mmCIF file of C-alpha atoms in Angstrom:
data_model
loop_
_atom_site.group_PDB
_atom_site.id
_atom_site.type_symbol
_atom_site.label_atom_id
_atom_site.label_comp_id
_atom_site.label_asym_id
_atom_site.label_seq_id
_atom_site.Cartn_x
_atom_site.Cartn_y
_atom_site.Cartn_z
ATOM 1 C CA UNK A 674 -39.332 -0.107 -20.396
ATOM 2 C CA UNK A 675 -36.857 -1.227 -17.928
ATOM 3 C CA UNK A 676 -38.978 -3.795 -17.019
ATOM 4 C CA UNK A 677 -39.965 -4.809 -20.794
ATOM 5 C CA UNK A 678 -35.781 -4.914 -21.422
ATOM 6 C CA UNK A 679 -35.488 -7.420 -18.891
ATOM 7 C CA UNK A 680 -38.179 -9.618 -20.442
ATOM 8 C CA UNK A 681 -36.482 -9.212 -23.553
ATOM 9 C CA UNK A 682 -33.284 -10.374 -22.472
ATOM 10 C CA UNK A 683 -34.450 -13.602 -20.608
ATOM 11 C CA UNK A 684 -35.857 -14.795 -23.951
ATOM 12 C CA UNK A 685 -32.023 -14.212 -25.505
ATOM 13 C CA UNK A 686 -28.494 -15.851 -24.976
ATOM 14 C CA UNK A 687 -26.756 -12.459 -24.881
ATOM 15 C CA UNK A 688 -26.702 -13.055 -21.375
ATOM 16 C CA UNK A 689 -25.299 -16.205 -20.918
ATOM 17 C CA UNK A 690 -22.995 -15.987 -23.166
ATOM 18 C CA UNK A 691 -21.852 -13.153 -21.935
ATOM 19 C CA UNK A 692 -21.562 -14.902 -18.067
ATOM 20 C CA UNK A 693 -19.582 -17.728 -20.759
ATOM 21 C CA UNK A 694 -17.086 -15.404 -21.577
ATOM 22 C CA UNK A 695 -16.251 -13.623 -18.125
ATOM 23 C CA UNK A 696 -15.814 -17.530 -15.984
ATOM 24 C CA UNK A 697 -13.421 -17.724 -18.783
ATOM 25 C CA UNK A 698 -11.474 -14.810 -18.680
ATOM 26 C CA UNK A 699 -11.477 -15.722 -14.809
ATOM 27 C CA UNK A 700 -10.259 -19.101 -15.248
ATOM 28 C CA UNK A 701 -7.409 -17.174 -17.496
ATOM 29 C CA UNK A 702 -6.852 -15.445 -14.588
ATOM 30 C CA UNK A 703 -6.385 -18.642 -11.995
ATOM 31 C CA UNK A 704 -4.153 -20.521 -15.033
ATOM 32 C CA UNK A 705 -2.078 -17.510 -15.585
ATOM 33 C CA UNK A 706 -1.633 -17.613 -11.543
ATOM 34 C CA UNK A 707 -0.804 -21.183 -11.316
ATOM 35 C CA UNK A 708 1.569 -21.653 -14.881
ATOM 36 C CA UNK A 709 4.140 -18.453 -14.363
ATOM 37 C CA UNK A 710 7.064 -19.342 -12.335
ATOM 38 C CA UNK A 711 7.911 -18.163 -8.987
ATOM 39 C CA UNK A 712 4.064 -16.480 -8.600
ATOM 40 C CA UNK A 713 2.640 -15.631 -5.393
ATOM 41 C CA UNK A 714 -0.410 -18.048 -5.154
ATOM 42 C CA UNK A 715 -3.025 -16.949 -3.030
ATOM 43 C CA UNK A 716 -6.395 -15.608 -2.728
ATOM 44 C CA UNK A 717 -6.671 -11.536 -3.042
ATOM 45 C CA UNK A 718 -3.282 -12.554 -6.037
ATOM 46 C CA UNK A 719 -5.863 -14.105 -7.389
ATOM 47 C CA UNK A 720 -8.618 -11.620 -7.141
ATOM 48 C CA UNK A 721 -5.633 -9.405 -8.639
ATOM 49 C CA UNK A 722 -5.631 -11.599 -11.900
ATOM 50 C CA UNK A 723 -9.253 -11.716 -12.489
ATOM 51 C CA UNK A 724 -9.854 -7.958 -12.594
ATOM 52 C CA UNK A 725 -6.365 -7.127 -14.535
ATOM 53 C CA UNK A 726 -8.274 -9.366 -17.409
ATOM 54 C CA UNK A 727 -11.319 -7.871 -16.588
ATOM 55 C CA UNK A 728 -10.332 -4.348 -17.661
ATOM 56 C CA UNK A 729 -7.887 -5.299 -20.438
ATOM 57 C CA UNK A 730 -8.767 -8.109 -21.864
ATOM 58 C CA UNK A 731 -12.875 -8.584 -21.524
ATOM 59 C CA UNK A 732 -15.288 -5.865 -19.458
ATOM 60 C CA UNK A 733 -14.666 -3.098 -22.427
ATOM 61 C CA UNK A 734 -15.673 -5.480 -25.794
ATOM 62 C CA UNK A 735 -18.110 -7.424 -23.743
ATOM 63 C CA UNK A 736 -19.201 -4.416 -21.908
ATOM 64 C CA UNK A 737 -19.596 -2.655 -25.149
ATOM 65 C CA UNK A 738 -21.000 -5.133 -27.144
ATOM 66 C CA UNK A 739 -23.818 -6.424 -24.391
ATOM 67 C CA UNK A 740 -24.935 -2.151 -25.042
ATOM 68 C CA UNK A 741 -24.423 -2.024 -28.646
ATOM 69 C CA UNK A 742 -26.211 -5.043 -29.241
ATOM 70 C CA UNK A 743 -29.291 -4.336 -27.408
ATOM 71 C CA UNK A 744 -29.603 -0.963 -29.462
ATOM 72 C CA UNK A 745 -28.930 -2.537 -32.573
ATOM 73 C CA UNK A 746 -31.720 -5.173 -32.229
ATOM 74 C CA UNK A 747 -34.520 -2.219 -32.325
ATOM 75 C CA UNK A 748 -32.783 -1.420 -36.022
ATOM 76 C CA UNK A 749 -32.143 -5.264 -37.083
ATOM 77 C CA UNK A 750 -36.088 -6.149 -35.241
ATOM 78 C CA UNK A 751 -37.491 -3.346 -37.407
ATOM 79 C CA UNK A 752 -38.853 -2.300 -33.506
ATOM 80 C CA UNK A 753 -36.680 0.641 -33.291
ATOM 81 C CA UNK A 754 -40.026 2.802 -35.526
ATOM 82 C CA UNK A 755 -42.679 0.922 -33.234
ATOM 83 C CA UNK A 756 -41.016 2.079 -29.852
ATOM 84 C CA UNK A 757 -41.169 5.996 -31.178
ATOM 85 C CA UNK A 758 -44.267 6.079 -32.709
ATOM 86 C CA UNK A 759 -46.336 5.641 -29.237
ATOM 87 C CA UNK A 760 -44.934 8.772 -26.970
ATOM 88 C CA UNK A 761 -41.448 7.289 -25.294
ATOM 89 C CA UNK A 762 -38.692 9.030 -26.893
ATOM 90 C CA UNK A 763 -35.732 7.885 -28.569
ATOM 91 C CA UNK A 764 -33.100 9.061 -24.912
ATOM 92 C CA UNK A 765 -35.725 7.501 -22.753
ATOM 93 C CA UNK A 766 -35.533 4.574 -24.597
ATOM 94 C CA UNK A 767 -31.727 4.183 -24.473
ATOM 95 C CA UNK A 768 -31.169 5.074 -20.773
ATOM 96 C CA UNK A 769 -33.310 1.863 -20.459
ATOM 97 C CA UNK A 770 -31.305 -0.073 -22.443
ATOM 98 C CA UNK A 771 -28.511 1.780 -20.674
ATOM 99 C CA UNK A 772 -29.912 0.693 -17.443
ATOM 100 C CA UNK A 773 -29.920 -3.043 -18.519
ATOM 101 C CA UNK A 774 -26.135 -2.592 -19.648
ATOM 102 C CA UNK A 775 -25.677 -1.138 -15.938
ATOM 103 C CA UNK A 776 -27.025 -4.016 -14.373
ATOM 104 C CA UNK A 777 -25.830 -6.749 -16.354
ATOM 105 C CA UNK A 778 -22.457 -4.950 -15.616
ATOM 106 C CA UNK A 779 -23.000 -5.543 -11.905
ATOM 107 C CA UNK A 780 -23.956 -9.048 -12.855
ATOM 108 C CA UNK A 781 -20.710 -9.126 -14.512
ATOM 109 C CA UNK A 782 -19.139 -8.442 -11.488
ATOM 110 C CA UNK A 783 -20.744 -10.200 -9.372
ATOM 111 C CA UNK A 784 -19.871 -13.674 -11.445
ATOM 112 C CA UNK A 785 -16.492 -12.233 -11.088
ATOM 113 C CA UNK A 786 -16.214 -12.305 -7.318
ATOM 114 C CA UNK A 787 -18.112 -15.952 -7.355
ATOM 115 C CA UNK A 788 -15.061 -17.258 -9.147
ATOM 116 C CA UNK A 789 -12.524 -16.206 -6.946
ATOM 117 C CA UNK A 790 -14.340 -17.880 -3.990
ATOM 118 C CA UNK A 791 -14.283 -21.407 -6.018
ATOM 119 C CA UNK A 792 -11.314 -20.954 -7.139
ATOM 120 C CA UNK A 793 -9.916 -20.303 -3.902
ATOM 121 C CA UNK A 794 -11.755 -22.821 -2.256
ATOM 122 C CA UNK A 795 -11.040 -25.833 -4.665
ATOM 123 C CA UNK A 796 -7.250 -25.008 -4.810
ATOM 124 C CA UNK A 797 -7.223 -24.371 -0.880
ATOM 125 C CA UNK A 798 -6.198 -20.758 -1.030
ATOM 126 C CA UNK A 799 -6.969 -19.118 2.364
ATOM 127 C CA UNK A 800 -8.842 -16.156 3.112
ATOM 128 C CA UNK A 801 -11.186 -14.374 5.645
ATOM 129 C CA UNK A 802 -14.195 -12.501 5.463
ATOM 130 C CA UNK A 803 -11.142 -8.882 5.291
ATOM 131 C CA UNK A 804 -9.776 -10.559 2.228
ATOM 132 C CA UNK A 805 -13.725 -10.999 1.072
ATOM 133 C CA UNK A 806 -14.664 -7.382 0.923
ATOM 134 C CA UNK A 807 -11.467 -6.042 -0.484
ATOM 135 C CA UNK A 808 -11.548 -8.533 -3.620
ATOM 136 C CA UNK A 809 -15.609 -7.365 -3.615
ATOM 137 C CA UNK A 810 -14.013 -3.837 -3.023
ATOM 138 C CA UNK A 811 -11.526 -4.033 -5.886
ATOM 139 C CA UNK A 812 -13.974 -6.477 -8.435
ATOM 140 C CA UNK A 813 -16.801 -3.208 -8.116
ATOM 141 C CA UNK A 814 -14.299 -0.222 -8.626
ATOM 142 C CA UNK A 815 -12.530 -1.721 -11.816
ATOM 143 C CA UNK A 816 -15.586 -2.809 -12.904
ATOM 144 C CA UNK A 817 -17.791 -0.019 -12.553
ATOM 145 C CA UNK A 818 -15.181 2.862 -13.741
ATOM 146 C CA UNK A 819 -14.615 0.483 -17.033
ATOM 147 C CA UNK A 820 -17.976 0.694 -17.439
ATOM 148 C CA UNK A 821 -17.832 4.188 -17.483
ATOM 149 C CA UNK A 822 -14.946 4.411 -20.004
ATOM 150 C CA UNK A 823 -17.122 2.148 -22.592
ATOM 151 C CA UNK A 824 -20.442 4.022 -22.180
ATOM 152 C CA UNK A 825 -19.484 7.032 -25.182
ATOM 153 C CA UNK A 826 -18.347 3.744 -27.637
ATOM 154 C CA UNK A 827 -21.449 2.357 -26.810
ATOM 155 C CA UNK A 828 -23.602 5.858 -27.012
ATOM 156 C CA UNK A 829 -21.951 6.769 -30.561
ATOM 157 C CA UNK A 830 -22.052 3.524 -31.990
ATOM 158 C CA UNK A 831 -25.792 2.362 -31.509
ATOM 159 C CA UNK A 832 -26.477 5.992 -33.452
ATOM 160 C CA UNK A 833 -26.847 3.902 -36.582
ATOM 161 C CA UNK A 834 -27.780 0.718 -37.708
ATOM 162 C CA UNK A 835 -24.936 -2.374 -37.000
ATOM 163 C CA UNK A 836 -21.977 -0.539 -35.984
ATOM 164 C CA UNK A 837 -21.652 -2.788 -32.567
ATOM 165 C CA UNK A 838 -19.356 -4.605 -34.025
ATOM 166 C CA UNK A 839 -16.872 -1.938 -34.798
ATOM 167 C CA UNK A 840 -18.072 -0.606 -31.555
ATOM 168 C CA UNK A 841 -16.814 -3.765 -30.062
ATOM 169 C CA UNK A 842 -13.809 -3.813 -31.656
ATOM 170 C CA UNK A 843 -12.802 -0.264 -31.116
ATOM 171 C CA UNK A 844 -14.090 -0.795 -27.135
ATOM 172 C CA UNK A 845 -11.242 -3.643 -27.369
ATOM 173 C CA UNK A 846 -7.941 -2.284 -28.556
ATOM 174 C CA UNK A 847 -9.467 0.411 -26.537
ATOM 175 C CA UNK A 848 -9.346 -1.935 -23.158
ATOM 176 C CA UNK A 849 -5.709 -3.762 -24.315
ATOM 177 C CA UNK A 850 -4.137 -0.636 -24.575
ATOM 178 C CA UNK A 851 -4.688 -0.173 -21.031
ATOM 179 C CA UNK A 852 -2.018 -2.911 -20.572
ATOM 180 C CA UNK A 853 1.069 -0.236 -21.352
ATOM 181 C CA UNK A 854 -0.778 2.507 -19.468
ATOM 182 C CA UNK A 855 -0.832 0.337 -16.464
ATOM 183 C CA UNK A 856 2.847 0.989 -15.799
ATOM 184 C CA UNK A 857 3.186 4.228 -16.067
ATOM 185 C CA UNK A 858 1.988 7.916 -15.000
ATOM 186 C CA UNK A 859 -1.465 8.232 -17.156
ATOM 187 C CA UNK A 860 -2.845 5.405 -15.380
ATOM 188 C CA UNK A 861 -4.718 7.601 -14.015
ATOM 189 C CA UNK A 862 -5.974 9.526 -17.112
ATOM 190 C CA UNK A 863 -6.489 6.584 -19.042
ATOM 191 C CA UNK A 864 -10.440 5.634 -18.907
ATOM 192 C CA UNK A 865 -10.064 1.632 -18.801
ATOM 193 C CA UNK A 866 -7.179 2.165 -15.904
ATOM 194 C CA UNK A 867 -8.823 4.354 -13.732
ATOM 195 C CA UNK A 868 -10.517 2.066 -11.441
ATOM 196 C CA UNK A 869 -6.344 0.648 -11.105
ATOM 197 C CA UNK A 870 -5.692 4.031 -9.979
ATOM 198 C CA UNK A 871 -8.665 3.960 -7.495
ATOM 199 C CA UNK A 872 -8.365 1.004 -6.033
ATOM 200 C CA UNK A 873 -4.531 1.460 -5.806
ATOM 201 C CA UNK A 874 -3.336 -1.978 -7.229
ATOM 202 C CA UNK A 875 -0.041 -1.764 -7.014
ATOM 203 C CA UNK A 876 0.520 -0.115 -2.690
ATOM 204 C CA UNK A 877 4.312 0.917 -3.930
ATOM 205 C CA UNK A 878 3.603 3.090 -6.768
ATOM 206 C CA UNK A 879 3.315 6.848 -7.305
ATOM 207 C CA UNK A 880 1.310 6.899 -10.449
ATOM 208 C CA UNK A 881 -1.974 7.217 -8.421
ATOM 209 C CA UNK A 882 -4.228 10.318 -8.898
ATOM 210 C CA UNK A 883 -7.671 9.228 -7.048
ATOM 211 C CA UNK A 884 -8.634 12.455 -7.870
ATOM 212 C CA UNK A 885 -7.360 12.775 -11.607
ATOM 213 C CA UNK A 886 -9.393 9.007 -11.885
ATOM 214 C CA UNK A 887 -12.619 10.803 -10.675
ATOM 215 C CA UNK A 888 -12.214 13.604 -13.169
ATOM 216 C CA UNK A 889 -11.617 11.503 -16.028
ATOM 217 C CA UNK A 890 -14.592 9.396 -15.494
ATOM 218 C CA UNK A 891 -17.053 12.133 -14.969
ATOM 219 C CA UNK A 892 -15.673 13.276 -18.785
ATOM 220 C CA UNK A 893 -16.920 10.083 -19.641
ATOM 221 C CA UNK A 894 -20.460 10.023 -18.427
ATOM 222 C CA UNK A 895 -20.579 14.021 -19.476
ATOM 223 C CA UNK A 896 -19.838 12.659 -23.040
ATOM 224 C CA UNK A 897 -21.946 9.953 -22.716
ATOM 225 C CA UNK A 898 -24.852 12.210 -21.966
ATOM 226 C CA UNK A 899 -24.050 14.713 -24.666
ATOM 227 C CA UNK A 900 -24.373 11.958 -27.525
ATOM 228 C CA UNK A 901 -27.350 11.169 -25.912
ATOM 229 C CA UNK A 902 -29.488 13.875 -25.462
ATOM 230 C CA UNK A 903 -27.972 16.672 -27.644
ATOM 231 C CA UNK A 904 -26.976 14.574 -30.853
ATOM 232 C CA UNK A 905 -29.894 12.486 -31.535
ATOM 233 C CA UNK A 906 -31.781 15.148 -30.674
ATOM 234 C CA UNK A 907 -30.411 17.445 -32.794
ATOM 235 C CA UNK A 908 -30.892 14.208 -35.527
ATOM 236 C CA UNK A 909 -34.572 13.949 -34.641
ATOM 237 C CA UNK A 910 -35.001 17.623 -35.927
#
């Protein structure tokens, strides 16, 4: 199932378009850093700007759009009935779609990381292996946490045909609200900002509760599995 989904994805514009959005988001972070008055420039501040844009502007809506659109294609191209005629359950089909979404998210993280390296080289920002490792760790953790945070939205808004755009809009607002939560005591409780808490985005902040962040992400995973495994099974019955 997963291999078949990858083959279909290769023939579609969705992945290149999504990568382009990630690159544009990284460029925006670069302009924000270099254009701000009295800003601290460097490789790690650049990476912080990229991951900030990722979790508040880009990843929530992009991951949701990507995952929901993959599922909606089965409706729009009228292939869902054919898939369900053969002995493949809806849950397995959906898990295959989610697996591809996870793969795409790791690709988005890798593109963000490469952008940070390329931009730093062009601007001649000094960095070392420790900085590279730290940057990759931050981008990886915040990217994965963002994926988990939007999984319930993907699962819910792909239950019916053509709801993926509504889910994408919800995810955008969901991520954007993280801007207002990030500097409060709720940063560890708000799903899209849990990654900031785990990596201790602002080292001197006392608002971070890593155990709470992990608990919140676990709840998001549970809700996603509940929607996929229980609600759809009842609908089929």
